Amino acid sequence: MKGTNIGEFEELVLLMVGVLYPEAYGVSIKNEIALRSSRKPTLSAVHAVLQRLQQKGFLKSEFGETTKARGGKRKKLFQITAQGSKVLEEVRSMRNELWDQIPKVALSGFSYQRPL
Amino acid sequence: MKLFKPPKLARKFLLWHCDPDLLEEIEGDLNEEFEIISKRDGYRKGRLFYAFETIRFVRMYKPKKRIKSLNTMDMLLNYFKLAFRNLRKHKAFSLINILGLSVGLACCVLIGLYISEELNYDRFHAKADRTYRVTRLFKSSDGGAGLHLSRVAPPFATYMKEDFDQIESIARFVNYGGMVKYEDKIFNETSFLWADPEIVDILSFEVIAGEIRNGLGMPNSVVISESASAKYFGGEDPIGKTINYDNEVDLMVRGVFEDFPQTSSFQFDLVGNMNYVISSFGGSQEVIKMWYRNQFATLFILKNNADLPQVEGGLNDFLTRHLGEDATDGNELQIQKLTDIHLHSNLADEQGRNSDIAYIFIFAAIALLILVIACINYMNLATAKASNRAKEVGMRKVFGAAKGNLVYQFLVESVLLVLISVFIAAGISLLTLPAFRSFTGLELDLGRLLTGATILKILAFSLLIGILAGSYPAFYLTKFRILKVLKGKVSAGSRNASLRKILVVFQFTISIILVVSTIVVFQQLNFIQNKSLGYDKDQMMIISSNSELQQNYNAFKGELTKLAGVRSVGGSIFIPSSQLLNSQGSAEIEVNGELKSTGVGLKDLSVDHDFLTTYDMEILQGRNFSREFETDTANFILNQTAVKRIGWDDAEDAVGQFITYGGVRGQVIGVLKDFHFESLQSEIQPVILTLNTRRNGALSVKVEAGNIASTIDQIEDIYSGFAPNFPIRFNFLDERFETLYQTESQRSELFTVFSGLAIFLACLGLFGLTSFTVIQRSKEISIRKVLGASVNQIVGILSKEFVMLVVVSMVLAFPLAWYFMGDWLAGYAYRIDLTWVPFIAAAIVAGMIAFLTISIQTFKAAVSNPSDSLRDD
């Protein structure tokens, strides 16, 4: 097992799979990311991440229906596995913990230069 | 709606690199996105996107999963097992293939041996790469090559050594055979060489005992070969023993050298010092003037870094310097590599058996063609069997065999077949080698072939043949689609019937060409051997003369003529069937009292008064030499060719003219009708006959037919009375002519054997194919019979196709054969005309054999009981 840590883009894709359920496949994920964030990932980047996440066991997939635009090729629909949601939870809780521990003053722009 | 199509090349690229498991989703996504972009931004953009994206997807490349199997070895063993089973299952096919291939390979081995022997001539000499021979070319009056002598006059060597810095060493040798005596052993040696001691520096003499170089340098010495030593001295130590040459001189054996291998153009048995020859000619002052005596083989080696063209360029100057301004008219000196002698030159009076590079090519081509025919048999039968095996292939594919596995399986099968054939071929060639050896008269050193390197080469070669022969069936069979095959949709190997037909036509074309050639070669040889020579060669007994007989030459002749069984006796320096070697250059004619050079090199033949009558040669004009005219010793008789070349209109013009030849001025007293003195391969030379009544090399005795044996006894009696110290040496002229064509007839017989083999192999293939077709069509045949077809009709139906193939082959083969044989015949001065006879004969032979081969199978099929093949359904 390749370790349970996930990267930022991996997390994003994983979240998108959840958001788009049950219609999460390469193109829709890519478009969703483009829509919701300012970044424009390439299709191959999304596919590579999906593949990696599946290998790590965070995603599972099955073939879905086909459309005319796809030239007879079926979609591959992704779902988050239990393990995947656990990882998302962990990331989230770790983040929350960290947020909670940041002193207010650190965020409000404390400076040593300026005397009180 | 406009239909958008992704770029083809990009898609191909994707198919190539993409993991097949992921292909569907990726391609689908790409298509979808492509369509979106194309609609939004235009087709061009879409295509661009597609192209770039396919390249970006390379990031997902994973090496394809291969069953990098743990069981490679097991699979290989399995392939062998399957191959063996298949060979056993199809016994007839295996037999035809193995028989064909092994015979073809055996041919290749034998011919290969023969060729390697021929190519290795003279290469064993350590300095062979810079050893050269001096030859002299006399051009005919029209500028073509008239007479190219392999030997030159003795002064050339002396002066060339002086004049050319580039020459490291030069040596002459000359053959004066004679009678050699050791104690009570007497042998007539046809080969006794007298050589300059430098010959040892040029050619590689391996010393066995005593000294060669120094031994040859000592006066009255001889060095001998190992076999000569065994012949004269048996087990005794030969060094220091004395032998006697021609009752003239005692020579002490100073050294023994290893016999030269057979692959040598020059054979040395007994070698004496050149000084003896020089002194018998009256000393070196005399010999240095003997520019006309072209009897001395002259070899030299160049210095290590010397340039041959420099020597060659200086030869014309050299001639004019020593022989006067017009010395280069009509003749030139030439230089020839030692290693070119055997295959690239065919000069007058070679010592050894000369061959021709063209024959090497011909035999190599034949070997290759025979092998190709055998390979074609395999391919044809294998593809014909294809339909039978298509189901097997289909099943294997269903069980998960990849295409590669099946290709391997078929290749292993054919390689195995070839390997078995190689072993059988080795057996065949070992068994036939002694016969082949005695047939070709060559030693054919097997040791040279049995080195590790060549064995590896043979194995590699057979692997190659196996792969070549197996490749077609392997790739053809594995291409079948599983479903089609299993549904029985691949019909009886019909898809490649046309290819098989082409291959059969190819085989038969080659075979027919070979048959035609064989017949033409035989016709030509027959023609040569039976052509009228212009004189009577039957019942002509030739007695070699010697020094003792020379003294009583006329008395001996007189005694012989008195015998009842002897019709007449003539003497001459050369005997028909040998070559006319002496030439004293060109004759000069007198025009109004002034000498005029003719530029026609005449060959001279010295004869006695009775030579022409003994041989029954026809005098066209003038008269024979006669005892009534004392001055005839200075007169000449010419042959027609000489008259024509000199430029006289006809025989009448020539008679009575005065000419100067070899420094002698005389009158032309007669003109002879042309006669073939030499082999019929060479053109008739211009000949000048001179009279010599005392010293002639040989006596020709025309004996009466019937009771020849007792006549010979009587002649022997008289002979021993005149020359008690020399055993008699004689033979018959017709035998001499037969030996003259020996190599030719050997070659033609070899040719026959190989063309026979080619036909045999082609028929083997045809046999296999017909039997296959008959099996395929057995149901059809049975139904036809049931419906009332006669045996003849069925045989006809089945044979028609194959007979047509043979007919097509003939149509192809005849023009080719016509062309090749015309070319070959052009090499003969006297030749047959190409007629249709050999072609018709070949057509009948090939057609009959092919038809017999086919009808064995078709007839069997036609008489079989229809119920046998129909009851299964």
PDB file of N, CA and C in Angstrom, chain B residues 615-671:
ATOM      1  N   TYR B 615      48.710 -39.811 -91.471  1.00  0.00           N
ATOM      2  CA  TYR B 615      47.460 -39.270 -90.942  1.00  0.00           C
ATOM      3  C   TYR B 615      46.417 -39.054 -92.027  1.00  0.00           C
ATOM      4  N   ASP B 616      46.804 -39.279 -93.263  1.00  0.00           N
ATOM      5  CA  ASP B 616      45.859 -39.133 -94.354  1.00  0.00           C
ATOM      6  C   ASP B 616      45.297 -37.716 -94.420  1.00  0.00           C
ATOM      7  N   MET B 617      46.180 -36.732 -94.255  1.00  0.00           N
ATOM      8  CA  MET B 617      45.748 -35.343 -94.325  1.00  0.00           C
ATOM      9  C   MET B 617      45.693 -34.917 -95.785  1.00  0.00           C
ATOM     10  N   GLU B 618      44.739 -34.078 -96.087  1.00  0.00           N
ATOM     11  CA  GLU B 618      44.484 -33.742 -97.477  1.00  0.00           C
ATOM     12  C   GLU B 618      45.292 -32.533 -97.913  1.00  0.00           C
ATOM     13  N   ILE B 619      46.076 -32.702 -98.990  1.00  0.00           N
ATOM     14  CA  ILE B 619      46.832 -31.585 -99.532  1.00  0.00           C
ATOM     15  C   ILE B 619      45.989 -30.930-100.617  1.00  0.00           C
ATOM     16  N   LEU B 620      45.663 -29.655-100.399  1.00  0.00           N
ATOM     17  CA  LEU B 620      44.790 -28.968-101.347  1.00  0.00           C
ATOM     18  C   LEU B 620      45.545 -28.574-102.604  1.00  0.00           C
ATOM     19  N   GLN B 621      46.751 -28.149-102.402  1.00  0.00           N
ATOM     20  CA  GLN B 621      47.514 -27.591-103.506  1.00  0.00           C
ATOM     21  C   GLN B 621      48.977 -27.880-103.251  1.00  0.00           C
ATOM     22  N   GLY B 622      49.740 -28.113-104.291  1.00  0.00           N
ATOM     23  CA  GLY B 622      51.158 -28.376-104.131  1.00  0.00           C
ATOM     24  C   GLY B 622      51.407 -29.815-103.759  1.00  0.00           C
ATOM     25  N   ARG B 623      52.482 -30.029-102.981  1.00  0.00           N
ATOM     26  CA  ARG B 623      52.862 -31.409-102.708  1.00  0.00           C
ATOM     27  C   ARG B 623      53.337 -31.560-101.269  1.00  0.00           C
ATOM     28  N   ASN B 624      53.512 -32.805-100.885  1.00  0.00           N
ATOM     29  CA  ASN B 624      54.045 -33.156 -99.573  1.00  0.00           C
ATOM     30  C   ASN B 624      55.569 -33.008 -99.610  1.00  0.00           C
ATOM     31  N   PHE B 625      56.205 -33.004 -98.423  1.00  0.00           N
ATOM     32  CA  PHE B 625      57.663 -33.096 -98.392  1.00  0.00           C
ATOM     33  C   PHE B 625      58.075 -34.380 -99.089  1.00  0.00           C
ATOM     34  N   SER B 626      59.158 -34.297 -99.853  1.00  0.00           N
ATOM     35  CA  SER B 626      59.528 -35.485-100.602  1.00  0.00           C
ATOM     36  C   SER B 626      61.021 -35.747-100.459  1.00  0.00           C
ATOM     37  N   ARG B 627      61.366 -37.036-100.448  1.00  0.00           N
ATOM     38  CA  ARG B 627      62.780 -37.409-100.329  1.00  0.00           C
ATOM     39  C   ARG B 627      63.553 -37.032-101.590  1.00  0.00           C
ATOM     40  N   GLU B 628      62.802 -36.817-102.687  1.00  0.00           N
ATOM     41  CA  GLU B 628      63.486 -36.507-103.949  1.00  0.00           C
ATOM     42  C   GLU B 628      64.051 -35.102-103.953  1.00  0.00           C
ATOM     43  N   PHE B 629      63.505 -34.254-103.079  1.00  0.00           N
ATOM     44  CA  PHE B 629      64.008 -32.872-103.051  1.00  0.00           C
ATOM     45  C   PHE B 629      64.830 -32.653-101.796  1.00  0.00           C
ATOM     46  N   GLU B 630      66.148 -32.557-101.977  1.00  0.00           N
ATOM     47  CA  GLU B 630      67.050 -32.352-100.843  1.00  0.00           C
ATOM     48  C   GLU B 630      66.710 -31.069-100.101  1.00  0.00           C
ATOM     49  N   THR B 631      66.300 -30.049-100.860  1.00  0.00           N
ATOM     50  CA  THR B 631      66.110 -28.721-100.270  1.00  0.00           C
ATOM     51  C   THR B 631      64.824 -28.603 -99.467  1.00  0.00           C
ATOM     52  N   ASP B 632      64.057 -29.678 -99.407  1.00  0.00           N
ATOM     53  CA  ASP B 632      62.786 -29.582 -98.678  1.00  0.00           C
ATOM     54  C   ASP B 632      62.958 -29.249 -97.206  1.00  0.00           C
ATOM     55  N   THR B 633      64.131 -29.514 -96.645  1.00  0.00           N
ATOM     56  CA  THR B 633      64.362 -29.174 -95.234  1.00  0.00           C
ATOM     57  C   THR B 633      64.206 -27.682 -95.001  1.00  0.00           C
ATOM     58  N   ALA B 634      64.344 -26.888 -96.038  1.00  0.00           N
ATOM     59  CA  ALA B 634      64.158 -25.438 -95.884  1.00  0.00           C
ATOM     60  C   ALA B 634      62.838 -24.988 -96.488  1.00  0.00           C
ATOM     61  N   ASN B 635      61.981 -25.958 -96.849  1.00  0.00           N
ATOM     62  CA  ASN B 635      60.694 -25.558 -97.420  1.00  0.00           C
ATOM     63  C   ASN B 635      59.572 -25.730 -96.406  1.00  0.00           C
ATOM     64  N   PHE B 636      58.438 -25.132 -96.729  1.00  0.00           N
ATOM     65  CA  PHE B 636      57.342 -25.136 -95.774  1.00  0.00           C
ATOM     66  C   PHE B 636      56.047 -25.618 -96.407  1.00  0.00           C
ATOM     67  N   ILE B 637      55.205 -26.189 -95.535  1.00  0.00           N
ATOM     68  CA  ILE B 637      53.817 -26.453 -95.928  1.00  0.00           C
ATOM     69  C   ILE B 637      52.943 -25.656 -94.964  1.00  0.00           C
ATOM     70  N   LEU B 638      51.922 -25.000 -95.469  1.00  0.00           N
ATOM     71  CA  LEU B 638      51.029 -24.200 -94.620  1.00  0.00           C
ATOM     72  C   LEU B 638      49.658 -24.847 -94.577  1.00  0.00           C
ATOM     73  N   ASN B 639      48.898 -24.506 -93.547  1.00  0.00           N
ATOM     74  CA  ASN B 639      47.497 -24.930 -93.601  1.00  0.00           C
ATOM     75  C   ASN B 639      46.653 -23.773 -94.124  1.00  0.00           C
ATOM     76  N   GLN B 640      45.398 -24.057 -94.422  1.00  0.00           N
ATOM     77  CA  GLN B 640      44.510 -23.048 -95.023  1.00  0.00           C
ATOM     78  C   GLN B 640      44.423 -21.788 -94.187  1.00  0.00           C
ATOM     79  N   THR B 641      44.300 -21.982 -92.855  1.00  0.00           N
ATOM     80  CA  THR B 641      44.158 -20.823 -91.981  1.00  0.00           C
ATOM     81  C   THR B 641      45.368 -19.907 -92.098  1.00  0.00           C
ATOM     82  N   ALA B 642      46.560 -20.525 -92.137  1.00  0.00           N
ATOM     83  CA  ALA B 642      47.764 -19.718 -92.258  1.00  0.00           C
ATOM     84  C   ALA B 642      47.752 -18.920 -93.554  1.00  0.00           C
ATOM     85  N   VAL B 643      47.333 -19.574 -94.632  1.00  0.00           N
ATOM     86  CA  VAL B 643      47.273 -18.900 -95.928  1.00  0.00           C
ATOM     87  C   VAL B 643      46.330 -17.706 -95.867  1.00  0.00           C
ATOM     88  N   LYS B 644      45.180 -17.961 -95.264  1.00  0.00           N
ATOM     89  CA  LYS B 644      44.171 -16.911 -95.181  1.00  0.00           C
ATOM     90  C   LYS B 644      44.679 -15.745 -94.324  1.00  0.00           C
ATOM     91  N   ARG B 645      45.299 -16.069 -93.190  1.00  0.00           N
ATOM     92  CA  ARG B 645      45.742 -15.010 -92.281  1.00  0.00           C
ATOM     93  C   ARG B 645      46.860 -14.174 -92.900  1.00  0.00           C
ATOM     94  N   ILE B 646      47.732 -14.850 -93.628  1.00  0.00           N
ATOM     95  CA  ILE B 646      48.829 -14.108 -94.239  1.00  0.00           C
ATOM     96  C   ILE B 646      48.281 -13.151 -95.288  1.00  0.00           C
ATOM     97  N   GLY B 647      47.176 -13.550 -95.897  1.00  0.00           N
ATOM     98  CA  GLY B 647      46.527 -12.614 -96.805  1.00  0.00           C
ATOM     99  C   GLY B 647      46.513 -13.050 -98.253  1.00  0.00           C
ATOM    100  N   TRP B 648      46.932 -14.283 -98.492  1.00  0.00           N
ATOM    101  CA  TRP B 648      46.826 -14.791 -99.855  1.00  0.00           C
ATOM    102  C   TRP B 648      45.394 -15.203-100.129  1.00  0.00           C
ATOM    103  N   ASP B 649      44.981 -15.063-101.374  1.00  0.00           N
ATOM    104  CA  ASP B 649      43.585 -15.322-101.688  1.00  0.00           C
ATOM    105  C   ASP B 649      43.230 -16.784-101.553  1.00  0.00           C
ATOM    106  N   ASP B 650      44.022 -17.633-102.125  1.00  0.00           N
ATOM    107  CA  ASP B 650      43.739 -19.057-101.965  1.00  0.00           C
ATOM    108  C   ASP B 650      45.037 -19.858-102.045  1.00  0.00           C
ATOM    109  N   ALA B 651      44.863 -21.162-101.935  1.00  0.00           N
ATOM    110  CA  ALA B 651      46.011 -22.044-101.869  1.00  0.00           C
ATOM    111  C   ALA B 651      46.924 -21.884-103.088  1.00  0.00           C
ATOM    112  N   GLU B 652      46.305 -21.633-104.238  1.00  0.00           N
ATOM    113  CA  GLU B 652      47.085 -21.524-105.463  1.00  0.00           C
ATOM    114  C   GLU B 652      48.109 -20.394-105.385  1.00  0.00           C
ATOM    115  N   ASP B 653      47.639 -19.268-104.810  1.00  0.00           N
ATOM    116  CA  ASP B 653      48.530 -18.124-104.658  1.00  0.00           C
ATOM    117  C   ASP B 653      49.719 -18.439-103.770  1.00  0.00           C
ATOM    118  N   ALA B 654      49.459 -19.242-102.734  1.00  0.00           N
ATOM    119  CA  ALA B 654      50.483 -19.450-101.712  1.00  0.00           C
ATOM    120  C   ALA B 654      51.624 -20.326-102.231  1.00  0.00           C
ATOM    121  N   VAL B 655      51.263 -21.348-102.963  1.00  0.00           N
ATOM    122  CA  VAL B 655      52.287 -22.300-103.380  1.00  0.00           C
ATOM    123  C   VAL B 655      53.307 -21.606-104.285  1.00  0.00           C
ATOM    124  N   GLY B 656      54.562 -21.818-103.934  1.00  0.00           N
ATOM    125  CA  GLY B 656      55.617 -21.228-104.739  1.00  0.00           C
ATOM    126  C   GLY B 656      56.157 -19.936-104.162  1.00  0.00           C
ATOM    127  N   GLN B 657      55.444 -19.343-103.201  1.00  0.00           N
ATOM    128  CA  GLN B 657      55.925 -18.096-102.596  1.00  0.00           C
ATOM    129  C   GLN B 657      57.104 -18.387-101.683  1.00  0.00           C
ATOM    130  N   PHE B 658      57.951 -17.392-101.531  1.00  0.00           N
ATOM    131  CA  PHE B 658      59.062 -17.531-100.585  1.00  0.00           C
ATOM    132  C   PHE B 658      58.728 -16.801 -99.300  1.00  0.00           C
ATOM    133  N   ILE B 659      58.978 -17.450 -98.183  1.00  0.00           N
ATOM    134  CA  ILE B 659      58.764 -16.790 -96.903  1.00  0.00           C
ATOM    135  C   ILE B 659      59.963 -17.030 -96.017  1.00  0.00           C
ATOM    136  N   THR B 660      60.093 -16.197 -95.006  1.00  0.00           N
ATOM    137  CA  THR B 660      61.136 -16.387 -94.009  1.00  0.00           C
ATOM    138  C   THR B 660      60.469 -16.629 -92.678  1.00  0.00           C
ATOM    139  N   TYR B 661      60.805 -17.753 -92.066  1.00  0.00           N
ATOM    140  CA  TYR B 661      60.178 -18.100 -90.789  1.00  0.00           C
ATOM    141  C   TYR B 661      61.262 -18.631 -89.856  1.00  0.00           C
ATOM    142  N   GLY B 662      61.358 -18.042 -88.684  1.00  0.00           N
ATOM    143  CA  GLY B 662      62.373 -18.481 -87.717  1.00  0.00           C
ATOM    144  C   GLY B 662      63.770 -18.369 -88.275  1.00  0.00           C
ATOM    145  N   GLY B 663      63.977 -17.384 -89.110  1.00  0.00           N
ATOM    146  CA  GLY B 663      65.314 -17.161 -89.642  1.00  0.00           C
ATOM    147  C   GLY B 663      65.650 -18.022 -90.834  1.00  0.00           C
ATOM    148  N   VAL B 664      64.713 -18.870 -91.250  1.00  0.00           N
ATOM    149  CA  VAL B 664      64.986 -19.738 -92.401  1.00  0.00           C
ATOM    150  C   VAL B 664      64.179 -19.241 -93.599  1.00  0.00           C
ATOM    151  N   ARG B 665      64.848 -19.121 -94.749  1.00  0.00           N
ATOM    152  CA  ARG B 665      64.129 -18.693 -95.936  1.00  0.00           C
ATOM    153  C   ARG B 665      63.786 -19.929 -96.744  1.00  0.00           C
ATOM    154  N   GLY B 666      62.543 -20.041 -97.146  1.00  0.00           N
ATOM    155  CA  GLY B 666      62.153 -21.221 -97.896  1.00  0.00           C
ATOM    156  C   GLY B 666      60.906 -20.972 -98.703  1.00  0.00           C
ATOM    157  N   GLN B 667      60.563 -22.008 -99.486  1.00  0.00           N
ATOM    158  CA  GLN B 667      59.436 -21.873-100.385  1.00  0.00           C
ATOM    159  C   GLN B 667      58.227 -22.610 -99.808  1.00  0.00           C
ATOM    160  N   VAL B 668      57.046 -22.075-100.050  1.00  0.00           N
ATOM    161  CA  VAL B 668      55.834 -22.793 -99.674  1.00  0.00           C
ATOM    162  C   VAL B 668      55.582 -23.823-100.757  1.00  0.00           C
ATOM    163  N   ILE B 669      55.657 -25.127-100.380  1.00  0.00           N
ATOM    164  CA  ILE B 669      55.506 -26.141-101.421  1.00  0.00           C
ATOM    165  C   ILE B 669      54.121 -26.757-101.410  1.00  0.00           C
ATOM    166  N   GLY B 670      53.366 -26.529-100.357  1.00  0.00           N
ATOM    167  CA  GLY B 670      52.050 -27.145-100.340  1.00  0.00           C
ATOM    168  C   GLY B 670      51.124 -26.456 -99.359  1.00  0.00           C
ATOM    169  N   VAL B 671      49.836 -26.652 -99.575  1.00  0.00           N
ATOM    170  CA  VAL B 671      48.842 -26.124 -98.641  1.00  0.00           C
ATOM    171  C   VAL B 671      47.927 -27.259 -98.222  1.00  0.00           C
TER     172      VAL B 671
END
